[in-house]
Amino acid sequence: MRAVIQRVTSASVSVDGQVVGAIDCPGLMVLLGVKRGDSAEQVATVARKIAELRILGDEQSASELGAPILLVSQFTLYGDTRKGRRPSWVNAAPGDEAQPLVDAVVADLRGRGLEVATGEFGAMMEVSLVNDGPFTVLVESEA
């Protein structure tokens, strides 16, 4: 599982021109990719990192501040560009495997008392954000 975590002052995701998820105050924008073979072990590791990384103001975590999170599934994080000019998606988990794991990360974060907005799994989405810093980190939990 791979998560690109950005510290933001605001972020939103739209589908067909309608906002489906948004945060309007400082928090985290998370793009989440699921790899073939990922399991509950990766869910627990990535959710813990998202919640507990001390990357917000005064080196505090989303859990400590109660900061909101906008989480958007993004299979393209597992695009392999080492050969040719077209990315290969062979490492990305298929939708029926990935969606339950994305939902599990969201459930884990909400279970920690965090406000989590989401995109729409499998939809063509438009993501807007104001990156604070800019500040972006990559978290990986290999299967």
mmCIF file of C-alpha atoms in Angstrom:
data_model
loop_
_atom_site.group_PDB
_atom_site.id
_atom_site.type_symbol
_atom_site.label_atom_id
_atom_site.label_comp_id
_atom_site.label_asym_id
_atom_site.label_seq_id
_atom_site.Cartn_x
_atom_site.Cartn_y
_atom_site.Cartn_z
ATOM 1 C CA MET A 1 0.000 0.000 0.000
ATOM 2 C CA ARG A 2 1.268 3.456 -0.873
ATOM 3 C CA ALA A 3 0.026 6.795 0.478
ATOM 4 C CA VAL A 4 1.022 10.248 -0.686
ATOM 5 C CA ILE A 5 0.257 12.524 2.263
ATOM 6 C CA GLN A 6 0.101 16.268 1.794
ATOM 7 C CA ARG A 7 -0.316 18.880 4.487
ATOM 8 C CA VAL A 8 -3.072 21.200 3.240
ATOM 9 C CA THR A 9 -5.022 24.249 4.316
ATOM 10 C CA SER A 10 -8.021 23.004 2.299
ATOM 11 C CA ALA A 11 -8.861 20.308 -0.247
ATOM 12 C CA SER A 12 -11.818 18.972 -2.182
ATOM 13 C CA VAL A 13 -12.709 16.257 -4.672
ATOM 14 C CA SER A 14 -15.460 16.491 -7.291
ATOM 15 C CA VAL A 15 -17.197 13.961 -9.515
ATOM 16 C CA ASP A 16 -19.186 15.233 -12.520
ATOM 17 C CA GLY A 17 -18.874 18.808 -11.241
ATOM 18 C CA GLN A 18 -20.277 17.985 -7.787
ATOM 19 C CA VAL A 19 -18.125 18.129 -4.648
ATOM 20 C CA VAL A 20 -18.225 14.675 -3.012
ATOM 21 C CA GLY A 21 -15.629 15.287 -0.290
ATOM 22 C CA ALA A 22 -13.901 18.319 1.188
ATOM 23 C CA ILE A 23 -11.973 19.676 4.140
ATOM 24 C CA ASP A 24 -12.025 23.412 4.746
ATOM 25 C CA CYS A 25 -9.377 23.782 7.438
ATOM 26 C CA PRO A 26 -5.773 22.634 7.924
ATOM 27 C CA GLY A 27 -5.430 18.869 7.667
ATOM 28 C CA LEU A 28 -4.185 16.126 5.367
ATOM 29 C CA MET A 29 -4.842 15.217 1.750
ATOM 30 C CA VAL A 30 -4.106 11.519 1.209
ATOM 31 C CA LEU A 31 -3.841 9.782 -2.165
ATOM 32 C CA LEU A 32 -3.996 6.036 -1.482
ATOM 33 C CA GLY A 33 -2.869 3.255 -3.809
ATOM 34 C CA VAL A 34 -3.425 -0.445 -3.166
ATOM 35 C CA LYS A 35 -1.005 -3.049 -4.513
ATOM 36 C CA ARG A 36 -1.910 -6.603 -5.500
ATOM 37 C CA GLY A 37 -1.580 -8.791 -2.429
ATOM 38 C CA ASP A 38 -2.097 -6.021 0.153
ATOM 39 C CA SER A 39 -3.989 -7.105 3.264
ATOM 40 C CA ALA A 40 -5.247 -5.988 6.673
ATOM 41 C CA GLU A 41 -1.616 -5.732 7.799
ATOM 42 C CA GLN A 42 -0.954 -2.930 5.308
ATOM 43 C CA VAL A 43 -4.254 -1.251 6.226
ATOM 44 C CA ALA A 44 -3.245 -1.058 9.891
ATOM 45 C CA THR A 45 0.247 0.258 9.136
ATOM 46 C CA VAL A 46 -0.847 2.924 6.661
ATOM 47 C CA ALA A 47 -3.799 4.109 8.768
ATOM 48 C CA ARG A 48 -1.554 4.412 11.823
ATOM 49 C CA LYS A 49 1.012 6.409 9.865
ATOM 50 C CA ILE A 50 -1.627 8.755 8.414
ATOM 51 C CA ALA A 51 -3.079 9.388 11.868
ATOM 52 C CA GLU A 52 0.163 9.604 13.843
ATOM 53 C CA LEU A 53 2.788 11.213 11.596
ATOM 54 C CA ARG A 54 3.880 14.406 13.320
ATOM 55 C CA ILE A 55 3.747 16.626 10.236
ATOM 56 C CA LEU A 56 1.185 19.273 11.172
ATOM 57 C CA GLY A 57 1.718 22.519 13.086
ATOM 58 C CA ASP A 58 4.123 22.351 16.056
ATOM 59 C CA GLU A 59 5.102 18.824 14.941
ATOM 60 C CA GLN A 60 1.736 17.377 15.893
ATOM 61 C CA SER A 61 -0.246 14.602 14.245
ATOM 62 C CA ALA A 62 -3.770 14.552 12.834
ATOM 63 C CA SER A 63 -4.771 12.458 15.865
ATOM 64 C CA GLU A 64 -3.345 14.977 18.322
ATOM 65 C CA LEU A 65 -4.972 17.961 16.612
ATOM 66 C CA GLY A 66 -8.176 16.299 15.452
ATOM 67 C CA ALA A 67 -7.256 17.506 11.964
ATOM 68 C CA PRO A 68 -9.513 16.435 9.086
ATOM 69 C CA ILE A 69 -8.384 14.133 6.297
ATOM 70 C CA LEU A 70 -9.471 13.936 2.659
ATOM 71 C CA LEU A 71 -8.631 10.460 1.359
ATOM 72 C CA VAL A 72 -8.825 9.642 -2.351
ATOM 73 C CA SER A 73 -8.144 6.226 -3.863
ATOM 74 C CA GLN A 74 -5.565 6.399 -6.663
ATOM 75 C CA PHE A 75 -4.526 3.204 -8.447
ATOM 76 C CA THR A 76 -2.052 5.156 -10.581
ATOM 77 C CA LEU A 77 0.342 5.294 -7.620
ATOM 78 C CA TYR A 78 1.346 1.783 -8.699
ATOM 79 C CA GLY A 79 2.010 2.697 -12.321
ATOM 80 C CA ASP A 80 5.303 1.186 -13.462
ATOM 81 C CA THR A 81 7.161 3.506 -15.862
ATOM 82 C CA ARG A 82 10.494 1.685 -16.049
ATOM 83 C CA LYS A 83 9.879 0.374 -19.581
ATOM 84 C CA GLY A 84 8.485 2.092 -22.626
ATOM 85 C CA ARG A 85 6.357 5.219 -22.737
ATOM 86 C CA ARG A 86 3.113 3.866 -21.268
ATOM 87 C CA PRO A 87 2.760 3.045 -17.573
ATOM 88 C CA SER A 88 1.919 -0.538 -16.695
ATOM 89 C CA TRP A 89 -0.819 -1.003 -14.093
ATOM 90 C CA VAL A 90 -0.034 -4.680 -13.437
ATOM 91 C CA ASN A 91 1.029 -3.998 -9.820
ATOM 92 C CA ALA A 92 -2.137 -2.087 -8.899
ATOM 93 C CA ALA A 93 -4.810 -4.155 -7.193
ATOM 94 C CA PRO A 94 -8.001 -4.603 -9.234
ATOM 95 C CA GLY A 95 -11.009 -2.651 -8.002
ATOM 96 C CA ASP A 96 -12.740 -5.568 -6.297
ATOM 97 C CA GLU A 97 -9.564 -6.199 -4.268
ATOM 98 C CA ALA A 98 -8.656 -2.562 -3.648
ATOM 99 C CA GLN A 99 -11.997 -1.046 -2.630
ATOM 100 C CA PRO A 100 -12.466 -3.053 0.584
ATOM 101 C CA LEU A 101 -8.924 -2.141 1.662
ATOM 102 C CA VAL A 102 -9.441 1.559 0.932
ATOM 103 C CA ASP A 103 -12.714 1.397 2.888
ATOM 104 C CA ALA A 104 -10.840 -0.331 5.738
ATOM 105 C CA VAL A 105 -8.270 2.483 5.932
ATOM 106 C CA VAL A 106 -11.111 5.021 6.093
ATOM 107 C CA ALA A 107 -12.875 2.971 8.795
ATOM 108 C CA ASP A 108 -9.656 2.667 10.818
ATOM 109 C CA LEU A 109 -9.097 6.436 10.694
ATOM 110 C CA ARG A 110 -12.712 7.150 11.654
ATOM 111 C CA GLY A 111 -12.383 4.597 14.457
ATOM 112 C CA ARG A 112 -9.605 6.797 15.821
ATOM 113 C CA GLY A 113 -12.100 9.659 16.023
ATOM 114 C CA LEU A 114 -10.823 11.467 12.926
ATOM 115 C CA GLU A 115 -13.047 13.264 10.429
ATOM 116 C CA VAL A 116 -12.432 11.632 7.043
ATOM 117 C CA ALA A 117 -13.905 12.847 3.762
ATOM 118 C CA THR A 118 -13.448 10.701 0.662
ATOM 119 C CA GLY A 119 -13.622 10.657 -3.080
ATOM 120 C CA GLU A 120 -15.745 8.165 -5.023
ATOM 121 C CA PHE A 121 -13.964 4.870 -5.642
ATOM 122 C CA GLY A 122 -13.444 4.165 -9.354
ATOM 123 C CA ALA A 123 -14.853 7.492 -10.528
ATOM 124 C CA MET A 124 -13.089 10.098 -12.649
ATOM 125 C CA MET A 125 -12.351 12.748 -10.019
ATOM 126 C CA GLU A 126 -11.064 16.299 -9.950
ATOM 127 C CA VAL A 127 -8.959 17.031 -6.880
ATOM 128 C CA SER A 128 -8.225 20.573 -5.701
ATOM 129 C CA LEU A 129 -5.983 21.452 -2.803
ATOM 130 C CA VAL A 130 -3.859 24.143 -1.251
ATOM 131 C CA ASN A 131 -0.612 22.462 -0.199
ATOM 132 C CA ASP A 132 0.702 23.970 3.041
ATOM 133 C CA GLY A 133 4.461 24.373 2.863
ATOM 134 C CA PRO A 134 4.481 22.718 0.364
ATOM 135 C CA PHE A 135 4.763 19.586 2.426
ATOM 136 C CA THR A 136 4.372 16.094 0.938
ATOM 137 C CA VAL A 137 5.538 12.699 2.220
ATOM 138 C CA LEU A 138 5.295 9.161 0.877
ATOM 139 C CA VAL A 139 4.352 6.239 3.117
ATOM 140 C CA GLU A 140 4.788 2.679 1.862
ATOM 141 C CA SER A 141 3.778 -0.567 3.494
ATOM 142 C CA GLU A 142 4.886 -3.495 1.386
ATOM 143 C CA ALA A 143 2.963 -6.751 1.249
#
